Coordinates of C-alpha atoms in Angstrom, one line a residue:
A1 CA 47.1 -28.4 14.8
T2 CA 45.5 -25.4 14.6
A3 CA 42.0 -26.2 17.3
I4 CA 44.9 -26.7 19.5
L5 CA 47.3 -24.0 18.5
G6 CA 44.6 -21.3 18.4
T7 CA 45.3 -17.9 16.3
S8 CA 49.0 -17.1 17.6
A9 CA 49.6 -20.7 15.6
T10 CA 52.8 -20.0 13.3
P11 CA 54.5 -22.4 10.6
E12 CA 57.1 -23.2 12.1
S13 CA 55.0 -24.4 15.7
L14 CA 52.1 -26.1 13.3
A15 CA 55.6 -27.8 11.5
A16 CA 56.8 -28.8 14.8
L17 CA 53.4 -30.2 15.9
R18 CA 52.7 -31.7 13.2
E19 CA 55.6 -33.6 14.4
E20 CA 55.0 -34.3 18.0
M21 CA 51.6 -35.8 16.9
G22 CA 52.0 -37.7 14.0
L23 CA 49.9 -35.6 11.9
N24 CA 52.3 -35.5 8.5
R25 CA 52.4 -39.5 8.6
P26 CA 49.5 -41.0 6.2
I27 CA 46.1 -40.9 7.1
F28 CA 46.1 -44.9 6.5
V29 CA 49.3 -45.3 8.9
Q30 CA 47.5 -42.6 11.4
Y31 CA 44.6 -44.8 11.8
G32 CA 46.7 -48.0 11.9
S33 CA 48.9 -46.6 14.8
W34 CA 45.0 -45.6 16.5
L35 CA 43.3 -48.5 16.4
L36 CA 46.4 -50.4 17.6
G37 CA 46.8 -48.0 20.6
F38 CA 42.4 -48.4 21.1
L39 CA 42.5 -52.1 21.2
Q40 CA 45.5 -52.1 23.8
G41 CA 42.9 -49.6 25.9
D42 CA 45.0 -46.4 24.5
F43 CA 42.7 -44.1 23.5
G44 CA 44.6 -40.7 23.3
T45 CA 44.9 -37.9 25.4
S46 CA 42.3 -34.7 25.2
Y47 CA 42.9 -31.7 23.2
S48 CA 41.3 -29.5 25.9
Y49 CA 41.8 -31.2 29.0
H50 CA 45.6 -33.1 28.2
I51 CA 44.7 -36.1 30.9
P52 CA 44.5 -39.8 29.2
V53 CA 41.0 -40.1 27.4
A54 CA 40.3 -43.1 28.5
E55 CA 40.5 -41.4 32.2
M56 CA 37.7 -39.2 30.5
I57 CA 35.3 -42.5 29.7
A58 CA 36.3 -43.9 32.3
Q59 CA 34.6 -41.4 34.7
K60 CA 31.4 -41.2 32.3
L61 CA 30.6 -44.0 31.2
P62 CA 29.0 -45.8 34.0
I63 CA 26.2 -42.9 34.4
T64 CA 25.4 -43.5 30.9
A65 CA 26.0 -47.2 31.5
M66 CA 23.6 -47.3 34.1
L67 CA 20.2 -44.8 32.5
T68 CA 20.6 -47.7 29.1
L69 CA 20.5 -50.4 32.0
F70 CA 17.3 -48.7 33.4
S71 CA 15.9 -47.5 30.2
F72 CA 15.8 -51.6 29.0
L73 CA 14.7 -53.1 32.4
L74 CA 11.9 -50.7 32.8
M75 CA 10.8 -51.8 28.5
I76 CA 11.5 -55.0 28.5
L77 CA 9.9 -56.1 32.6
V78 CA 6.7 -53.7 31.4
S79 CA 6.5 -54.2 27.4
I80 CA 6.0 -58.0 27.5
P81 CA 4.0 -58.7 30.1
L82 CA 1.3 -55.7 28.6
G83 CA 2.1 -57.1 24.8
I84 CA 1.1 -60.8 26.2
W85 CA -1.4 -59.5 28.0
T86 CA -3.8 -57.5 25.6
A87 CA -3.1 -60.0 23.5
R88 CA -4.9 -62.5 25.6
K89 CA -7.4 -60.2 26.6
E90 CA -8.3 -58.5 22.9
G91 CA -11.1 -55.6 23.1
G92 CA -10.7 -54.9 26.6
L93 CA -10.7 -52.3 28.5
L94 CA -6.7 -52.4 28.9
D95 CA -5.8 -53.0 25.3
R96 CA -8.0 -50.2 24.5
S97 CA -6.4 -47.9 27.2
L98 CA -2.5 -47.6 26.4
T99 CA -2.9 -44.1 25.7
V100 CA -4.3 -43.3 29.1
I101 CA -1.1 -45.3 30.2
N102 CA 1.4 -43.4 28.3
L103 CA -0.1 -40.0 30.1
L104 CA 0.2 -41.3 32.8
G105 CA 3.6 -41.7 32.7
V106 CA 3.8 -38.2 31.9
A107 CA 1.9 -37.3 34.4
C108 CA 3.9 -38.8 37.1
T109 CA 7.1 -37.1 35.9
Y110 CA 4.9 -34.2 36.7
I111 CA 3.4 -34.7 40.4
F112 CA 6.6 -36.9 41.4
G113 CA 9.8 -34.4 40.4
V114 CA 7.8 -30.6 40.2
G115 CA 4.8 -31.5 42.9
L116 CA 6.4 -33.7 45.7
R117 CA 10.2 -32.7 44.2
I118 CA 10.9 -36.4 44.6
F119 CA 13.1 -35.9 41.4
V120 CA 14.2 -32.3 41.2
P121 CA 15.6 -31.6 37.2
G122 CA 19.4 -30.4 37.8
Q123 CA 20.4 -31.5 41.0
F124 CA 22.5 -34.1 40.1
V125 CA 24.1 -36.6 42.4
S126 CA 26.6 -38.3 41.4
Y127 CA 27.1 -42.4 41.9
T128 CA 30.7 -41.4 43.5
Q129 CA 28.9 -39.1 46.1
S130 CA 25.2 -42.1 47.3
W131 CA 24.1 -44.9 45.0
P132 CA 20.6 -44.5 46.7
K133 CA 19.7 -40.5 45.2
F134 CA 22.0 -41.4 42.1
L135 CA 19.8 -44.5 41.4
V136 CA 16.7 -42.0 42.2
Y137 CA 18.0 -39.3 40.0
L138 CA 18.2 -42.1 37.1
I139 CA 14.7 -43.1 36.8
F140 CA 12.7 -40.5 35.6
P141 CA 15.2 -39.6 32.4
A142 CA 14.6 -43.9 32.1
I143 CA 11.0 -43.3 31.6
S144 CA 11.5 -41.0 29.3
I145 CA 13.5 -42.8 27.3
G146 CA 11.9 -45.7 27.5
I147 CA 8.4 -45.2 27.5
S148 CA 7.7 -44.5 23.6
R149 CA 9.8 -47.9 22.8
I150 CA 7.6 -49.6 25.6
A151 CA 4.3 -48.5 23.4
M152 CA 5.7 -49.7 20.0
T153 CA 6.9 -53.1 22.4
V154 CA 3.9 -53.9 23.0
K155 CA 1.7 -53.6 19.8
M156 CA 4.4 -55.5 18.2
L157 CA 4.0 -58.0 20.3
R158 CA 0.3 -58.5 20.9
A159 CA 0.7 -57.7 16.2
S160 CA 2.7 -60.8 16.8
I161 CA 0.7 -62.7 19.0
L162 CA -2.5 -62.4 17.6
N163 CA -1.0 -63.7 13.7
Q164 CA 0.1 -66.4 15.0
M165 CA -2.7 -67.3 17.0
E166 CA -4.5 -67.3 13.6
R167 CA -2.3 -70.0 12.3
D168 CA -2.4 -73.9 11.8
Y169 CA -0.3 -75.1 14.5
V170 CA -2.9 -73.1 17.2
R171 CA -6.1 -74.5 16.0
T172 CA -4.5 -78.1 15.7
A173 CA -3.0 -77.5 19.7
R174 CA -7.2 -76.5 19.9
S175 CA -8.4 -79.2 18.4
R176 CA -6.2 -81.9 21.3
G177 CA -8.1 -80.0 23.7
S178 CA -5.3 -77.8 24.6
T179 CA -5.8 -74.3 26.2
K180 CA -5.7 -70.7 25.0
D181 CA -3.1 -70.2 27.5
R182 CA -1.1 -73.3 27.5
I183 CA -0.6 -72.2 23.6
L184 CA 0.2 -69.2 23.9
R185 CA 3.2 -70.0 27.0
K186 CA 4.4 -73.5 24.9
H187 CA 4.3 -72.4 21.7
V188 CA 3.0 -68.7 20.3
L189 CA 4.9 -67.0 23.2
R190 CA 8.8 -68.3 20.9
N191 CA 7.3 -67.9 17.7
A192 CA 5.8 -64.8 18.3
I193 CA 8.5 -63.2 20.2
I194 CA 11.6 -63.1 17.7
P195 CA 10.6 -60.3 15.1
V196 CA 10.3 -58.8 19.2
I197 CA 14.1 -59.2 19.3
T198 CA 14.7 -56.8 16.1
F199 CA 13.1 -54.3 17.3
I200 CA 14.6 -54.8 21.1
A201 CA 17.8 -55.0 19.3
T202 CA 17.5 -51.7 17.9
S203 CA 16.4 -50.0 20.5
M204 CA 19.3 -50.8 22.7
A205 CA 21.1 -49.2 20.1
E206 CA 18.6 -46.7 20.3
I207 CA 18.1 -46.0 23.4
V208 CA 22.5 -44.4 24.1
A209 CA 21.6 -42.6 21.2
S210 CA 18.7 -41.5 23.1
S211 CA 21.0 -40.9 26.8
I212 CA 22.7 -38.3 24.3
V213 CA 18.8 -35.5 24.7
I214 CA 18.1 -37.0 28.1
E215 CA 21.6 -36.2 30.1
Q216 CA 21.4 -32.5 28.7
V217 CA 17.4 -32.5 29.5
F218 CA 18.2 -33.3 32.4
A219 CA 22.1 -32.6 33.0
I220 CA 23.7 -35.4 33.6
P221 CA 26.9 -35.4 32.9
G222 CA 27.7 -38.6 30.9
I223 CA 29.4 -39.6 27.9
G224 CA 26.2 -38.5 26.2
V225 CA 27.3 -34.3 27.1
L226 CA 31.0 -35.9 26.6
L227 CA 30.8 -36.3 23.6
L228 CA 28.5 -33.1 22.7
S229 CA 31.4 -30.9 24.2
S230 CA 34.2 -32.9 22.3
I231 CA 32.2 -31.5 19.3
N232 CA 32.0 -28.6 20.2
N233 CA 35.3 -28.1 21.0
R234 CA 37.0 -30.9 18.2
D235 CA 38.7 -32.6 20.8
F236 CA 38.7 -35.4 18.5
P237 CA 40.8 -38.2 20.6
V238 CA 37.9 -38.0 23.0
V239 CA 35.1 -38.0 20.0
Q240 CA 37.0 -40.9 17.8
A241 CA 36.8 -43.0 21.0
L242 CA 33.2 -42.6 21.5
V243 CA 32.4 -43.1 18.1
M244 CA 34.3 -46.7 18.3
I245 CA 33.1 -48.0 20.9
L246 CA 29.5 -46.3 20.1
V247 CA 29.4 -48.7 16.8
L248 CA 31.4 -51.9 19.6
W249 CA 28.0 -51.6 20.9
V250 CA 25.7 -52.5 18.7
V251 CA 27.6 -54.8 16.7
L252 CA 28.0 -56.7 20.6
V253 CA 23.5 -55.4 20.7
N254 CA 23.0 -57.1 16.7
F255 CA 25.6 -60.5 17.4
L256 CA 23.9 -61.4 21.0
A257 CA 20.1 -61.2 18.8
A258 CA 21.7 -63.4 16.2
L259 CA 22.5 -65.7 18.9
L260 CA 18.8 -65.4 20.7
Y261 CA 17.1 -65.8 17.3
Q262 CA 18.9 -69.3 17.4
Y263 CA 17.8 -70.1 21.3
M264 CA 13.7 -68.9 20.1
D265 CA 13.3 -70.6 17.3
P266 CA 16.7 -73.8 16.6
R267 CA 15.1 -74.0 12.7
I268 CA 18.0 -70.4 12.4
R269 CA 20.8 -71.5 11.9
L270 CA 23.9 -68.3 12.5
R271 CA 26.4 -69.0 8.8

């Protein structure tokens, strides 16, 4: 209450505000009331801006969601094929060049951003103004988030594939005349991808957390910026709603990963 009224607060005004906001009720009753409202789409009202929290989040969420989607697609579309390729070509040129590839990603950010100025940090264009310019702006923030996870996913998938290639069922398939590529496609990849799914699910949650930092660096007005500013302003309704959304996102991602486990390996059953 004092965060709203400031230093001019009096005992009477504090008591009236607590009554108005329901802060004089037991904490469990307050939380239950807030949770019920959250489930109905009522996230409360911002202390700082005096507008519905749901309206504030609705303006910021598409930006962070698109940044997360870009980062995830970049990680999947690059790391999975690259991991399979390096496992097939173990010891080859590409297998020894992952560090160089990472450095090239950083160099491209400098060349296209600072040199050619295709991407200009700080000149954010909202999707409400121009979708093409908005998407172009998100490319390099997405690379910043995804590039480290690409390298880790490639190494993990490569190691998992090579481990599976040494199993007895692979030797049995080879003895029956199956080619290495056929075994990789039909048998090895399905088994090798299972531990990688865990890392990908974890990365999906981490990408959202990373976007909080990246949004600050690239001046992207997403939920990360909103969350940090709300914490600084003690805008608790906004903080509560955003934290709950992030928690639900983590739960959803792990649930989808569990379903994917079962699809990839029918021996796994959800209990």
